[in-house]
Coordinates of C-alpha atoms and ligand atoms in Angstrom, one line a residue:
M2 CA -0.2 -0.1 0.1
A3 CA 2.0 3.4 -1.2
N4 CA 0.2 5.7 1.0
K5 CA 0.8 4.8 4.5
S6 CA -2.5 5.8 6.1
V7 CA -5.2 4.4 8.0
G8 CA -8.6 5.8 9.6
V9 CA -9.7 4.7 12.5
I10 CA -13.5 4.8 14.0
G11 CA -13.9 4.9 17.6
A12 CA -11.3 6.3 20.2
G13 CA -12.3 3.5 23.1
T14 CA -9.9 0.9 24.4
M15 CA -9.7 -0.9 21.2
G16 CA -9.6 2.2 18.4
R17 CA -7.1 4.0 20.7
G18 CA -4.8 0.9 20.8
I19 CA -5.1 0.1 17.3
A20 CA -4.5 4.1 16.2
Q21 CA -1.2 3.7 18.4
V22 CA 0.2 0.6 17.2
F23 CA -0.3 1.9 13.4
A24 CA 1.1 5.5 14.3
Q25 CA 4.3 3.5 15.9
S26 CA 4.5 1.7 12.7
G27 CA 4.9 5.0 10.8
Y28 CA 1.2 5.4 9.2
E29 CA -0.4 8.7 9.6
V30 CA -3.5 7.8 11.5
T31 CA -6.9 9.7 11.7
M32 CA -9.1 8.7 14.5
H33 CA -12.8 9.9 14.8
D34 CA -14.7 10.0 17.9
A35 CA -18.1 11.8 17.9
V36 CA -17.3 12.1 21.8
P37 CA -14.7 14.7 22.7
V38 CA -13.9 13.3 26.0
A39 CA -13.0 10.0 24.4
I40 CA -10.6 11.4 22.0
E41 CA -9.0 13.7 25.1
S42 CA -8.8 10.2 27.3
A43 CA -7.5 8.3 24.3
M44 CA -4.7 10.9 23.3
G45 CA -4.0 11.1 27.0
Q46 CA -3.7 7.2 27.4
I47 CA -1.5 7.2 24.4
E48 CA 1.1 9.8 25.6
K49 CA 1.2 7.8 28.8
L50 CA 2.0 4.5 27.5
L51 CA 4.9 6.3 25.2
K52 CA 6.0 8.0 27.9
R53 CA 6.3 4.9 29.6
A54 CA 8.0 3.2 26.7
V55 CA 10.7 5.6 26.7
E56 CA 11.3 5.3 30.7
K57 CA 11.8 1.6 29.9
E58 CA 14.3 2.6 27.0
K59 CA 12.3 0.5 24.8
I60 CA 11.7 3.5 21.9
S61 CA 13.5 6.9 22.0
A62 CA 12.0 10.2 23.4
D63 CA 12.1 11.6 19.5
D64 CA 10.0 8.2 18.2
A65 CA 7.6 8.9 21.0
A66 CA 7.1 12.5 19.8
A67 CA 6.7 11.4 16.0
T68 CA 4.2 8.6 16.7
Q69 CA 1.7 11.3 18.7
K70 CA 2.3 13.6 15.6
R71 CA 1.0 11.0 13.5
I72 CA -2.3 10.9 15.2
H73 CA -4.6 13.4 14.2
T74 CA -8.1 13.2 15.8
V75 CA -11.5 14.5 14.1
P76 CA -15.0 14.8 15.8
K77 CA -16.8 14.5 12.3
L78 CA -16.5 11.3 10.6
S79 CA -16.9 13.3 7.3
D80 CA -13.6 14.7 8.0
I81 CA -11.7 11.7 8.4
G82 CA -10.1 11.8 4.8
R83 CA -9.6 9.0 2.6
H84 CA -7.5 6.4 3.4
P85 CA -6.3 2.7 1.8
L86 CA -7.7 1.2 5.2
I87 CA -10.2 2.2 7.4
I88 CA -11.1 0.3 10.7
E89 CA -13.9 0.6 12.7
A90 CA -13.6 0.0 16.4
V91 CA -16.9 1.2 17.9
I92 CA -19.7 -0.4 20.6
E93 CA -20.6 -3.7 19.8
N94 CA -24.2 -2.7 18.5
P95 CA -24.9 -4.0 14.8
D96 CA -27.2 -0.9 14.0
I97 CA -24.6 1.6 15.2
K98 CA -21.8 0.0 13.2
I99 CA -23.9 -0.4 10.0
E100 CA -24.5 2.9 10.1
L101 CA -21.0 4.4 10.5
L102 CA -19.6 1.7 8.1
K103 CA -22.5 2.7 5.4
A104 CA -21.0 6.6 5.7
A105 CA -17.4 5.3 5.8
Q106 CA -17.4 3.2 2.6
S107 CA -17.0 6.4 0.4
M108 CA -14.0 7.4 2.6
V109 CA -11.9 4.2 1.6
T110 CA -9.7 5.0 -1.5
D111 CA -10.9 3.1 -5.0
D112 CA -9.5 -0.2 -4.1
G113 CA -9.0 0.5 -0.4
I114 CA -10.4 -1.9 2.5
L115 CA -13.0 -1.4 4.9
A116 CA -12.3 -3.3 8.1
S117 CA -14.3 -4.1 11.5
N118 CA -12.6 -4.8 14.8
T119 CA -15.8 -6.7 16.2
S120 CA -15.3 -9.4 18.4
S121 CA -18.5 -11.3 17.7
I122 CA -21.0 -9.4 15.0
S123 CA -21.2 -11.1 11.5
I124 CA -18.7 -10.0 9.0
T125 CA -20.9 -11.5 6.5
Q126 CA -24.0 -9.1 7.7
L127 CA -21.5 -6.1 8.3
A128 CA -20.3 -6.3 4.8
A129 CA -24.0 -7.2 3.1
A130 CA -24.5 -3.4 4.2
T131 CA -21.7 -1.9 2.4
D132 CA -21.4 -1.4 -1.5
R133 CA -18.4 -3.5 -1.7
P134 CA -18.6 -6.6 0.5
D135 CA -15.5 -8.2 -1.3
R136 CA -13.5 -5.3 0.1
F137 CA -14.8 -5.5 3.7
I138 CA -13.2 -7.8 6.3
G139 CA -12.9 -8.7 10.1
M140 CA -9.6 -7.2 11.6
H141 CA -10.1 -8.6 15.2
F142 CA -7.1 -7.0 17.8
F143 CA -6.9 -8.2 21.5
N144 CA -6.6 -5.9 24.5
P145 CA -4.3 -4.2 25.3
V146 CA -3.6 -3.9 21.7
P147 CA -0.1 -2.3 21.8
V148 CA 0.9 -5.5 23.5
M149 CA -1.0 -8.5 22.1
K150 CA 0.3 -10.1 18.9
L151 CA -2.7 -11.5 17.3
V152 CA -5.0 -10.2 14.9
E153 CA -7.8 -12.7 13.8
V154 CA -8.5 -11.8 10.4
V155 CA -12.3 -12.6 9.7
R156 CA -13.3 -13.6 6.3
G157 CA -16.7 -13.0 5.3
L158 CA -18.6 -15.1 2.8
Q159 CA -18.0 -12.2 0.1
T160 CA -14.6 -11.3 1.1
S161 CA -12.3 -11.5 -1.6
D162 CA -9.0 -13.3 -1.6
D163 CA -7.0 -10.1 -2.6
T164 CA -8.4 -8.3 0.5
V165 CA -7.7 -11.3 3.0
A166 CA -3.9 -11.3 1.4
R167 CA -3.7 -7.6 1.6
T168 CA -5.0 -7.4 5.2
I169 CA -2.7 -9.9 6.2
T170 CA 0.2 -7.8 4.6
L171 CA -0.9 -4.8 6.7
A172 CA -1.3 -6.7 10.0
K173 CA 2.1 -7.7 9.6
D174 CA 3.6 -4.3 8.7
V175 CA 2.2 -3.2 12.0
G176 CA 4.2 -6.1 13.9
K177 CA 1.2 -8.4 14.4
T178 CA 0.7 -11.9 13.8
P179 CA -2.5 -12.5 11.6
V180 CA -4.3 -15.7 11.6
E181 CA -7.0 -16.3 9.4
C182 CA -10.5 -17.6 9.8
N183 CA -14.1 -17.6 8.4
D184 CA -16.8 -16.0 9.5
H185 CA -18.7 -17.9 12.0
P186 CA -20.4 -16.8 15.6
G187 CA -17.7 -15.9 17.9
F188 CA -14.8 -16.9 15.2
I189 CA -12.4 -19.0 17.1
S190 CA -11.2 -16.6 19.4
N191 CA -14.4 -16.0 21.5
R192 CA -16.2 -19.4 20.6
V193 CA -13.2 -20.8 23.0
L194 CA -12.6 -17.9 25.3
M195 CA -16.1 -16.8 26.3
P196 CA -17.4 -20.4 27.4
M197 CA -14.4 -20.5 29.6
I198 CA -14.9 -17.2 31.3
N199 CA -18.9 -18.2 31.6
E200 CA -17.9 -21.1 33.3
A201 CA -15.6 -19.8 35.7
I202 CA -18.5 -17.3 36.6
F203 CA -20.9 -20.0 37.2
A204 CA -18.3 -21.5 39.3
Y205 CA -18.1 -18.6 41.2
Q206 CA -21.6 -17.9 41.5
E207 CA -22.2 -21.4 42.9
G208 CA -19.8 -20.5 45.4
V209 CA -17.1 -23.4 44.3
A210 CA -14.2 -20.8 45.6
E211 CA -13.5 -17.1 45.7
A212 CA -12.9 -15.2 42.9
E213 CA -9.1 -14.9 43.7
A214 CA -8.9 -18.4 44.0
I215 CA -10.9 -19.5 40.8
D216 CA -8.2 -16.8 39.0
D217 CA -5.0 -18.3 40.8
I218 CA -6.0 -22.0 39.8
M219 CA -6.2 -21.3 35.8
K220 CA -2.9 -18.8 36.8
L221 CA -0.8 -21.5 38.2
G222 CA -2.3 -24.6 36.9
M223 CA -2.8 -23.5 33.4
N224 CA 0.0 -20.6 33.1
H225 CA -2.9 -18.3 31.7
P226 CA -1.2 -14.9 32.4
M227 CA -4.5 -14.1 34.3
G228 CA -7.3 -15.5 35.5
P229 CA -10.9 -15.8 33.5
L230 CA -12.5 -13.3 36.1
A231 CA -9.7 -10.7 36.2
L232 CA -9.6 -11.3 32.1
A233 CA -13.6 -10.7 31.8
D234 CA -13.0 -7.1 33.8
L235 CA -10.2 -6.2 31.5
I236 CA -12.9 -6.9 28.6
G237 CA -15.7 -5.7 30.1
L238 CA -18.5 -7.4 31.7
D239 CA -20.9 -5.8 29.1
V240 CA -18.6 -6.8 26.1
C241 CA -18.4 -10.7 27.4
L242 CA -22.5 -11.1 27.9
F243 CA -23.1 -9.3 24.5
I244 CA -20.7 -12.1 22.9
L245 CA -22.5 -14.9 24.7
E246 CA -25.5 -13.6 23.7
V247 CA -24.4 -14.0 20.2
L248 CA -23.0 -17.5 20.5
H249 CA -26.1 -18.8 22.6
R250 CA -28.5 -17.4 19.8
D251 CA -26.7 -18.1 16.6
L252 CA -25.3 -21.5 17.5
G253 CA -28.1 -22.2 19.4
E254 CA -26.7 -24.5 22.0
D255 CA -27.6 -24.2 25.7
R256 CA -23.9 -24.6 26.5
Y257 CA -23.4 -20.9 25.4
R258 CA -26.2 -19.3 27.6
P259 CA -24.9 -16.3 30.0
C260 CA -24.2 -17.1 33.6
P261 CA -27.2 -15.0 35.5
L262 CA -24.4 -13.4 37.8
L263 CA -22.8 -12.1 34.6
R264 CA -26.2 -10.5 33.4
K265 CA -26.9 -9.2 37.1
M266 CA -23.4 -7.6 37.3
V267 CA -24.1 -5.8 33.6
Q268 CA -27.6 -4.7 35.1
A269 CA -25.7 -3.0 38.3
N270 CA -23.4 -1.5 35.8
R271 CA -20.3 -3.3 37.4
L272 CA -18.5 -3.7 34.2
G273 CA -15.0 -4.2 35.4
R274 CA -12.0 -2.1 35.0
K275 CA -13.9 0.6 33.2
T276 CA -16.5 1.3 36.0
K277 CA -13.8 0.4 38.4
H278 CA -15.9 -2.6 39.9
G279 CA -16.5 -5.8 38.4
F280 CA -15.1 -9.4 40.1
Y281 CA -12.3 -7.0 41.4
K282 CA -12.4 -3.4 42.6
Y283 CA -10.0 -0.8 40.7
D284 CA -8.5 2.3 41.9
Ligands
CAA5 N1 -1.8 -1.3 27.5 C1 -0.5 -1.2 26.8 N2 0.6 -1.8 27.5 C2 0.1 -2.5 28.8 C3 -1.2 -2.7 29.1 C4 -2.2 -1.7 28.4 N3 -3.4 -1.6 28.8 N4 -1.3 -3.1 30.1 C5 0.1 -4.0 30.4 N5 1.2 -3.2 29.3 C6 2.3 -3.6 29.1 C7 3.0 -3.1 30.2 O1 3.6 -1.9 29.8 C8 4.4 -4.4 30.1 O2 5.3 -3.8 29.0 P1 6.8 -3.9 28.9 O3 7.0 -5.7 28.8 O4 7.0 -3.4 27.6 O5 7.4 -3.7 30.0 C9 3.7 -5.6 29.4 O6 2.4 -5.0 28.8 C10 3.5 -6.3 30.5 O7 3.0 -5.8 31.3 P2 2.7 -5.8 33.3 O8 4.3 -6.4 34.0 O9 2.2 -4.6 33.7 O10 1.8 -7.0 33.5 P3 1.4 -8.7 32.9 O11 2.7 -8.9 32.6 O12 1.0 -9.1 34.1 O13 1.0 -8.5 31.7 C11 -1.1 -8.4 30.3 C12 -0.3 -7.6 31.6 C13 -0.4 -8.1 28.9 C14 -2.6 -7.9 30.2 C15 -1.2 -9.9 30.4 O14 -1.8 -9.9 31.9 C16 -1.9 -10.8 29.7 O15 -1.6 -10.8 28.3 N6 -3.0 -10.8 30.1 C17 -4.3 -11.4 28.7 C18 -4.7 -10.6 28.0 C19 -5.7 -11.0 27.1 O16 -6.0 -12.4 27.2 N7 -6.2 -10.4 26.2 C20 -7.4 -10.8 25.2 C21 -8.5 -10.4 25.8 S1 -9.5 -10.9 24.6 C22 -10.0 -9.5 23.6 O17 -9.0 -8.7 23.9 C23 -11.0 -9.6 22.4 C24 -12.1 -9.9 22.7 O18 -12.6 -9.9 21.4 C25 -12.8 -10.1 23.9

């Protein structure tokens, strides 16, 4: 791709991470979010992470400054400009995503790619709402984006081979390891991860062990970097519930039913780290 630029829609946890990763790899990034506070918080967090990387001597102060300079922000989607790649990373709501994707498709260059970072919404369904479903793809990043190596490259029913090949190249170009899979509920990552998290919540609800004990067992016994309940807090309990609902509905199997405690915690707005309270409390 000659023009190293990318548009990112959404400045939340995932959008800001994606913006940082592309900017650190030399791309000019234009990030859109309609909520000014989200942009402010995203830029503040990126600055903090880059500063920490400089302190740890992972990057130079000049690189950190250049990375920040490459990230431009726009409060209006129509100002995002034209890019060979636009990645949507907004809330997991199909209606909102489709509305933004329809608006964004004209901002992708003629042979450009429109991608969604959705963690569970059908890529085929999102693609069908655009004029070029062959140039639409899932580019699923993982939290924290600057740290996690994987990009799950999700091929919708109509995604072309060329789009898949170019997306793989792009993911590698920003230092990630792309792994391809077909569009199916939960793809691979969440089809496997979410039942484990859900089962851990059932075990907690049934009083089998305290939250810390459940997490310690999985960390120390299975060598997971964090336990399933702490991970659910990191991902967001609302996101976990949404994904489980998709799996339950679209795969039609009882084994994916969301744990009632998960539902209750979401109703109580105990969403994990983002509300400072989930299975654990955060300062
Ligand atoms: N943003 C950026 N960098 C971060 C970070 C964040 N939020 N949190 C930690 N880091 C960095 C640290 O700066 C540190 O960097 P260096 O090695 O360069 O010093 C590195 O990550 C390790 O951090 P720590 O030493 O503080 O802590 P740790 O070793 O316990 O690692 C962790 C933290 C990387 C989050 C690790 O616990 C981990 O890998 N957890 C599992 C995360 C995971 O499974 N993510 C996927 C979630 S699923 C998803 O995102 C998709 C979906 O569809 C739901």
